[in-house]
Short mmCIF file of C-alpha atoms and ligand atoms in Angstrom, two decimals:
data_model
loop_
_atom_site.label_atom_id
_atom_site.label_comp_id
_atom_site.label_asym_id
_atom_site.label_seq_id
_atom_site.Cartn_x
_atom_site.Cartn_y
_atom_site.Cartn_z
CA MET A 1 -7.64 -14.96 -5.69
CA LEU A 2 -5.87 -12.73 -8.14
CA ILE A 3 -2.10 -12.76 -7.79
CA THR A 4 -0.69 -9.51 -9.10
CA SER A 5 2.97 -9.97 -9.92
CA VAL A 6 4.84 -6.69 -10.05
CA LYS A 7 8.40 -7.99 -10.07
CA THR A 8 10.86 -6.59 -12.58
CA ASP A 9 13.48 -9.13 -13.66
CA PRO A 10 13.88 -10.89 -10.29
CA ILE A 11 16.88 -12.95 -11.42
CA ALA A 12 18.87 -9.83 -12.38
CA MET A 13 18.07 -8.27 -8.98
CA PHE A 14 19.03 -11.48 -7.19
CA ALA A 15 22.35 -11.59 -9.10
CA GLU A 16 23.06 -7.95 -8.26
CA ASP A 17 22.34 -8.42 -4.53
CA VAL A 18 24.42 -11.63 -4.38
CA ARG A 19 27.31 -9.90 -6.10
CA ALA A 20 27.12 -6.89 -3.75
CA GLY A 21 26.93 -9.09 -0.63
CA LEU A 22 29.73 -11.47 -1.54
CA THR A 23 32.19 -8.75 -2.59
CA ARG A 24 31.93 -6.82 0.67
CA PRO A 25 35.46 -6.18 1.96
CA GLU A 26 34.94 -7.21 5.60
CA GLN A 27 32.10 -9.64 6.22
CA LYS A 28 30.40 -11.43 3.31
CA GLU A 29 26.60 -11.30 3.47
CA LEU A 30 23.50 -12.50 1.66
CA PRO A 31 20.08 -10.84 2.19
CA SER A 32 17.73 -13.10 4.15
CA LYS A 33 14.78 -12.31 1.88
CA TYR A 34 16.32 -14.73 -0.66
CA PHE A 35 15.77 -17.73 1.64
CA TYR A 36 12.24 -18.07 0.32
CA ASP A 37 12.19 -19.79 -3.06
CA GLU A 38 9.82 -22.76 -3.43
CA ILE A 39 12.10 -25.03 -1.39
CA GLY A 40 12.96 -22.37 1.20
CA SER A 41 9.28 -21.57 1.81
CA ALA A 42 8.53 -25.28 2.22
CA ILE A 43 11.40 -25.70 4.70
CA PHE A 44 10.23 -22.62 6.62
CA GLU A 45 6.82 -24.27 7.05
CA ALA A 46 8.62 -27.27 8.56
CA ILE A 47 10.56 -24.95 10.89
CA THR A 48 7.30 -23.54 12.24
CA LEU A 49 6.35 -27.07 13.36
CA LEU A 50 9.59 -27.75 15.24
CA PRO A 51 9.26 -28.05 19.02
CA GLU A 52 12.30 -25.76 19.39
CA TYR A 53 10.76 -22.96 17.27
CA GLY A 54 8.13 -21.48 19.58
CA LEU A 55 7.58 -18.21 17.69
CA THR A 56 4.81 -19.33 15.33
CA ARG A 57 2.79 -21.11 18.02
CA ALA A 58 3.06 -18.07 20.32
CA ASP A 59 1.91 -15.75 17.52
CA GLU A 60 -1.01 -18.04 16.79
CA ARG A 61 -2.04 -18.39 20.45
CA LEU A 62 -2.21 -14.59 20.74
CA LEU A 63 -4.21 -14.25 17.53
CA ARG A 64 -6.64 -16.94 18.61
CA LYS A 65 -7.14 -15.16 21.93
CA TYR A 66 -7.37 -11.53 20.80
CA SER A 67 -8.67 -11.53 17.21
CA ASP A 68 -12.22 -10.77 18.34
CA ALA A 69 -11.01 -7.79 20.38
CA ILE A 70 -9.06 -6.48 17.39
CA ALA A 71 -12.02 -6.98 15.05
CA ALA A 72 -14.34 -5.17 17.48
CA ARG A 73 -12.38 -1.91 17.00
CA THR A 74 -14.19 -1.10 13.78
CA THR A 75 -17.56 -1.52 12.12
CA SER A 76 -16.27 -0.27 8.74
CA PRO A 77 -15.25 -2.66 5.96
CA VAL A 78 -11.63 -3.65 6.47
CA MET A 79 -8.73 -4.37 4.15
CA VAL A 80 -6.18 -6.60 5.88
CA VAL A 81 -2.71 -6.28 4.35
CA GLU A 82 -0.24 -8.90 5.52
CA LEU A 83 3.44 -8.14 4.92
CA GLY A 84 5.31 -11.40 4.18
CA SER A 85 2.21 -13.53 4.67
CA GLY A 86 3.92 -16.89 4.15
CA ASN A 87 1.10 -19.46 3.91
CA GLY A 88 -1.37 -17.07 5.59
CA LYS A 89 -2.40 -19.66 8.18
CA LYS A 90 -2.22 -17.31 11.16
CA ALA A 91 -4.12 -14.50 9.43
CA GLN A 92 -7.17 -16.78 9.32
CA TRP A 93 -7.98 -16.03 12.94
CA ILE A 94 -8.30 -12.32 12.42
CA LEU A 95 -9.97 -12.72 9.01
CA LYS A 96 -12.67 -14.97 10.48
CA SER A 97 -13.33 -12.52 13.33
CA LEU A 98 -13.54 -9.58 10.91
CA ALA A 99 -15.66 -11.34 8.27
CA ARG A 100 -18.31 -12.15 10.89
CA ARG A 101 -18.84 -8.39 11.32
CA GLN A 102 -18.05 -6.67 8.01
CA PRO A 103 -16.91 -7.25 4.43
CA THR A 104 -13.19 -8.02 4.48
CA THR A 105 -10.49 -7.94 1.82
CA TYR A 106 -7.22 -9.75 2.44
CA CYS A 107 -4.05 -8.67 0.60
CA PRO A 108 -1.05 -10.93 1.23
CA ILE A 109 2.22 -9.32 0.13
CA GLU A 110 4.93 -11.83 -0.68
CA LEU A 111 8.19 -12.18 -2.58
CA SER A 112 7.74 -15.94 -2.67
CA HIS A 113 5.40 -17.10 -5.42
CA SER A 114 4.95 -20.51 -3.80
CA ALA A 115 4.06 -18.90 -0.44
CA LEU A 116 1.40 -16.81 -2.22
CA LEU A 117 -0.02 -19.95 -3.83
CA ALA A 118 -0.11 -21.68 -0.42
CA CYS A 119 -1.86 -18.62 0.94
CA GLU A 120 -4.47 -18.87 -1.81
CA ARG A 121 -5.19 -22.49 -0.88
CA GLU A 122 -5.45 -21.53 2.80
CA ILE A 123 -7.68 -18.46 2.57
CA ASP A 124 -9.80 -18.83 -0.57
CA HIS A 125 -12.45 -20.92 1.18
CA LEU A 126 -13.06 -18.35 3.96
CA GLU A 127 -16.59 -17.00 3.71
CA GLY A 128 -16.90 -13.22 3.44
CA VAL A 129 -13.22 -12.68 2.59
CA SER A 130 -12.03 -11.62 -0.85
CA VAL A 131 -8.34 -12.08 -1.57
CA LEU A 132 -5.99 -9.99 -3.66
CA GLY A 133 -2.33 -11.03 -3.48
CA PHE A 134 0.71 -9.01 -4.54
CA GLU A 135 3.99 -10.66 -5.44
CA THR A 136 6.33 -7.87 -4.49
CA GLU A 137 8.33 -6.18 -1.70
CA TYR A 138 6.62 -5.22 1.59
CA LEU A 139 6.24 -1.47 1.12
CA ASP A 140 5.56 -1.58 -2.60
CA GLY A 141 2.77 -4.08 -1.90
CA LEU A 142 1.38 -2.01 0.95
CA ARG A 143 1.24 1.10 -1.28
CA ARG A 144 -0.45 -0.83 -4.09
CA ALA A 145 -3.01 -2.37 -1.75
CA ALA A 146 -3.70 0.97 0.00
CA SER A 147 -4.28 2.68 -3.36
CA ARG A 148 -7.14 0.25 -4.04
CA ARG A 149 -9.02 0.74 -0.82
CA ALA A 150 -12.60 1.99 -0.96
CA GLN A 151 -13.40 5.34 0.66
CA ASN A 152 -14.85 3.94 3.89
CA GLN A 153 -12.45 1.00 4.11
CA ARG A 154 -10.04 0.78 7.08
CA LEU A 155 -6.63 -0.77 6.70
CA LEU A 156 -5.26 -3.29 9.17
CA VAL A 157 -1.63 -4.19 8.44
CA LEU A 158 -0.28 -7.45 9.86
CA PHE A 159 3.47 -7.87 10.31
CA LEU A 160 3.71 -11.20 12.11
CA GLY A 161 6.31 -13.85 12.88
CA SER A 162 8.73 -11.29 14.35
CA SER A 163 9.93 -10.46 10.84
CA ILE A 164 10.64 -6.95 12.20
CA GLY A 165 13.57 -8.64 13.98
CA ASN A 166 15.28 -9.23 10.62
CA PHE A 167 15.91 -5.47 10.36
CA ASP A 168 18.71 -3.70 12.26
CA PRO A 169 17.23 -1.33 14.91
CA GLY A 170 17.56 1.92 12.88
CA PRO A 171 16.11 0.42 9.67
CA ALA A 172 13.34 -1.28 11.72
CA GLU A 173 12.22 2.10 13.03
CA ASP A 174 12.47 3.65 9.52
CA PHE A 175 10.41 0.78 8.17
CA LEU A 176 7.67 1.42 10.74
CA ARG A 177 7.79 5.14 9.91
CA LYS A 178 7.27 4.33 6.21
CA ILE A 179 4.29 2.12 7.07
CA CYS A 180 2.92 4.95 9.21
CA ASP A 181 3.24 7.38 6.27
CA ILE A 182 1.13 5.11 4.04
CA LEU A 183 -1.64 4.66 6.63
CA ALA A 184 -4.51 7.05 7.41
CA PRO A 185 -6.27 7.88 10.70
CA GLY A 186 -8.34 4.89 11.82
CA ASP A 187 -5.90 2.36 10.30
CA ALA A 188 -3.78 0.06 12.45
CA LEU A 189 -0.72 -2.17 12.45
CA LEU A 190 -0.53 -5.44 14.37
CA LEU A 191 3.17 -6.03 15.00
CA SER A 192 4.69 -9.24 16.39
CA ALA A 193 8.08 -9.33 18.08
CA ASP A 194 9.98 -12.18 19.70
CA LEU A 195 11.20 -11.28 23.19
CA VAL A 196 14.52 -11.83 24.92
CA LYS A 197 14.57 -15.18 26.75
CA PRO A 198 17.23 -17.62 28.03
CA ILE A 199 20.07 -17.83 25.51
CA GLU A 200 19.92 -21.59 25.04
CA GLN A 201 16.21 -21.44 24.23
CA MET A 202 16.82 -18.71 21.63
CA VAL A 203 19.76 -20.49 20.01
CA ARG A 204 17.96 -23.84 19.75
CA ALA A 205 15.11 -22.16 17.90
CA TYR A 206 17.61 -21.43 15.11
CA ASN A 207 19.75 -24.55 15.46
CA ASP A 208 17.41 -27.49 15.95
CA PRO A 209 18.97 -30.93 16.43
CA THR A 210 17.07 -32.37 13.43
CA GLY A 211 18.90 -29.97 11.12
CA VAL A 212 15.82 -28.40 9.51
CA THR A 213 17.07 -24.84 10.08
CA ALA A 214 20.49 -25.87 8.78
CA ALA A 215 18.81 -27.06 5.57
CA PHE A 216 16.91 -23.76 5.37
CA ASN A 217 20.15 -21.79 5.64
CA LEU A 218 22.09 -24.00 3.21
CA ASN A 219 19.26 -23.84 0.68
CA LEU A 220 20.25 -20.23 0.04
CA LEU A 221 23.49 -21.48 -1.52
CA ALA A 222 21.58 -24.19 -3.38
CA ARG A 223 19.21 -21.52 -4.71
CA ILE A 224 22.20 -19.54 -6.00
CA ASN A 225 23.46 -22.71 -7.70
CA ARG A 226 20.05 -23.33 -9.32
CA GLN A 227 19.11 -19.82 -10.37
CA LEU A 228 22.45 -18.08 -10.88
CA GLU A 229 24.59 -21.00 -12.09
CA GLY A 230 26.74 -21.07 -8.96
CA ASN A 231 28.98 -23.96 -7.96
CA PHE A 232 28.78 -23.89 -4.14
CA ASP A 233 29.53 -27.35 -2.74
CA LEU A 234 27.07 -27.49 0.17
CA LEU A 235 29.13 -30.18 1.90
CA HIS A 236 31.83 -27.58 2.38
CA PHE A 237 29.60 -25.34 4.51
CA GLN A 238 28.26 -25.54 8.03
CA HIS A 239 25.17 -23.85 9.46
CA VAL A 240 25.98 -21.60 12.44
CA ALA A 241 23.48 -19.89 14.76
CA LEU A 242 24.83 -17.78 17.60
CA TYR A 243 23.46 -15.22 20.04
CA ASN A 244 25.20 -11.87 19.98
CA SER A 245 24.49 -10.62 23.53
CA ARG A 246 25.70 -7.08 22.92
CA GLU A 247 23.35 -6.58 19.96
CA ARG A 248 20.66 -8.89 21.38
CA ARG A 249 20.24 -10.80 18.14
CA ILE A 250 20.53 -14.31 16.78
CA GLU A 251 22.91 -14.35 13.84
CA MET A 252 22.84 -17.08 11.24
CA HIS A 253 25.96 -17.70 9.19
CA LEU A 254 27.30 -20.28 6.76
CA ARG A 255 30.84 -21.24 7.74
CA SER A 256 33.28 -22.35 5.08
CA LYS A 257 34.86 -25.63 6.24
CA CYS A 258 37.92 -25.14 3.99
CA SER A 259 39.61 -22.59 1.76
CA GLN A 260 37.69 -22.59 -1.48
CA THR A 261 36.95 -20.65 -4.66
CA VAL A 262 33.35 -20.27 -5.81
CA THR A 263 32.05 -19.19 -9.21
CA ILE A 264 28.59 -17.70 -9.78
CA ARG A 265 28.25 -17.27 -13.52
CA ARG A 266 25.09 -15.19 -13.70
CA ALA A 267 26.46 -12.76 -11.09
CA GLU A 268 29.76 -12.61 -13.05
CA LEU A 269 31.57 -13.45 -9.85
CA VAL A 270 34.52 -15.60 -8.82
CA PHE A 271 35.48 -15.25 -5.17
CA ARG A 272 37.50 -16.91 -2.44
CA LEU A 273 36.49 -18.03 1.04
CA GLU A 274 39.08 -18.87 3.67
CA GLU A 275 38.65 -21.75 6.10
CA ASP A 276 36.27 -20.65 8.94
CA GLU A 277 35.24 -17.49 7.09
CA THR A 278 31.48 -17.03 7.20
CA ILE A 279 28.70 -15.68 4.99
CA TRP A 280 26.23 -13.86 7.21
CA THR A 281 22.68 -14.72 6.16
CA GLU A 282 20.24 -13.44 8.80
CA ASN A 283 19.75 -11.42 11.96
CA SER A 284 16.81 -11.95 14.31
CA TYR A 285 16.75 -9.22 16.95
CA LYS A 286 15.06 -9.93 20.29
CA TYR A 287 13.14 -7.22 22.11
CA THR A 288 11.65 -6.30 25.44
CA PRO A 289 7.92 -5.39 25.33
CA GLU A 290 8.75 -1.75 26.26
CA GLU A 291 11.29 -1.46 23.44
CA VAL A 292 8.67 -2.41 20.87
CA ILE A 293 6.32 0.30 22.12
CA GLN A 294 9.08 2.93 22.27
CA MET A 295 10.26 2.13 18.73
CA ALA A 296 6.68 2.24 17.41
CA GLU A 297 6.01 5.54 19.16
CA ARG A 298 9.16 7.12 17.74
CA ALA A 299 7.97 6.00 14.29
CA GLY A 300 4.64 7.81 14.73
CA PHE A 301 2.35 5.12 16.17
CA HIS A 302 0.33 5.01 19.36
CA CYS A 303 0.18 1.65 21.16
CA GLU A 304 -3.46 0.75 21.81
CA ALA A 305 -2.76 -2.65 23.34
CA GLN A 306 0.06 -5.10 23.82
CA TRP A 307 -0.36 -8.79 24.54
CA VAL A 308 2.44 -11.11 25.68
CA ASP A 309 2.43 -14.90 25.39
CA GLU A 310 3.48 -16.48 28.66
CA GLU A 311 4.52 -19.86 27.30
CA TRP A 312 7.04 -18.46 24.76
CA PRO A 313 7.81 -14.81 25.59
CA PHE A 314 6.52 -13.05 22.49
CA ALA A 315 4.60 -9.78 22.06
CA GLN A 316 1.89 -8.56 19.75
CA SER A 317 1.32 -4.81 19.70
CA LEU A 318 -1.75 -3.17 18.22
CA LEU A 319 -0.62 0.20 16.91
CA SER A 320 -2.67 3.06 15.55
CA LEU A 321 -1.60 6.41 14.14
CA ALA A 322 -0.57 8.84 16.87
C1 SAM B 1 9.83 -15.53 8.43
S1 SAM B 1 8.66 -15.74 7.15
C2 SAM B 1 7.19 -15.33 8.04
C3 SAM B 1 5.94 -15.84 7.39
C4 SAM B 1 4.67 -15.54 8.18
N1 SAM B 1 4.43 -14.09 8.26
C5 SAM B 1 4.77 -16.09 9.57
O1 SAM B 1 4.68 -15.30 10.51
O2 SAM B 1 4.90 -17.32 9.73
C6 SAM B 1 8.90 -14.29 6.17
C7 SAM B 1 8.05 -14.24 4.89
O3 SAM B 1 8.18 -12.93 4.35
C8 SAM B 1 8.53 -12.99 2.97
N2 SAM B 1 9.44 -11.86 2.74
C9 SAM B 1 10.70 -11.70 3.21
N3 SAM B 1 11.19 -10.50 2.84
C10 SAM B 1 10.22 -9.90 2.12
C11 SAM B 1 10.13 -8.62 1.48
N4 SAM B 1 11.14 -7.75 1.52
N5 SAM B 1 8.98 -8.31 0.83
C12 SAM B 1 7.94 -9.22 0.79
N6 SAM B 1 7.97 -10.43 1.38
C13 SAM B 1 9.10 -10.77 2.04
C14 SAM B 1 9.20 -14.33 2.78
O4 SAM B 1 9.05 -14.79 1.45
C15 SAM B 1 8.51 -15.21 3.83
O5 SAM B 1 7.42 -15.91 3.30
#
């Protein structure tokens, strides 16, 4: 596999985003995309194995069941572009089904270099699949991959793991609209979304008793220490996951256990946190199946099929251009 890195000075961008998030006047924030350095990506893989985190298994069950039906939509060569592929394990199901029928190219798009390398190990052995990875942001990667497609090649975009839930509702719809603008008639998007379920079940998925998700959240501060010369004392922070019923989202925060001053040299930042003040690190919105379809349709898609996992309420929607 060829990994095409198109990042421009990632440390400077990281420093800029950290500075912007931690100097916000009301609620301090850090963008969740920075969870995934080498350690964060490894911890995320552990999260996907936790009994409390049903999302990955539900996604995989649906792919196992419906990949053949998705592959049967087209006889043309296909380029599969996966946005935020992680280790690419789940994409294998669809890639195998497609490669049995037609030549298939797989383009994982990832910010995490180590996730792309894991993806290479996972996919490179698949017969009939050629791999071209892009180390960059979702839409930039999608544009780059789409610009390389052959004339008769169809594009199938995968956005799995309910990563759409990390966007606020307005930006989620805008994001789908931007994907739609890059696609051409005959292309499709397979979109996963975690569904609303009993609150305790949702909260435990982000606050497991073994503390793996806590480590994932805290690693963001450790990453700032490592890469931006910060001096966060991780013992002075507590992982918090709560369900905001009004917004229908899980929020992850890092709560300061005491009043403290933190310095981040490479972001040229010294700032204060009061006791109990939090840094907001991630949202994971929960949907109803109908909401996913309505949002996709407003963004310019037509829903060809939607499948729901019964064991862990979770939806996959196959969307084509309207
Ligand atoms: C929640 S994980 C999901 C991984 C995999 N798709 C799955 O379903 O298990 C999100 C992945 O997307 C990547 N990612 C997050 N934000 C990104 C962005 N803006 N552009 C590209 N990749 C991103 C992360 O590095 C991480 O590997």
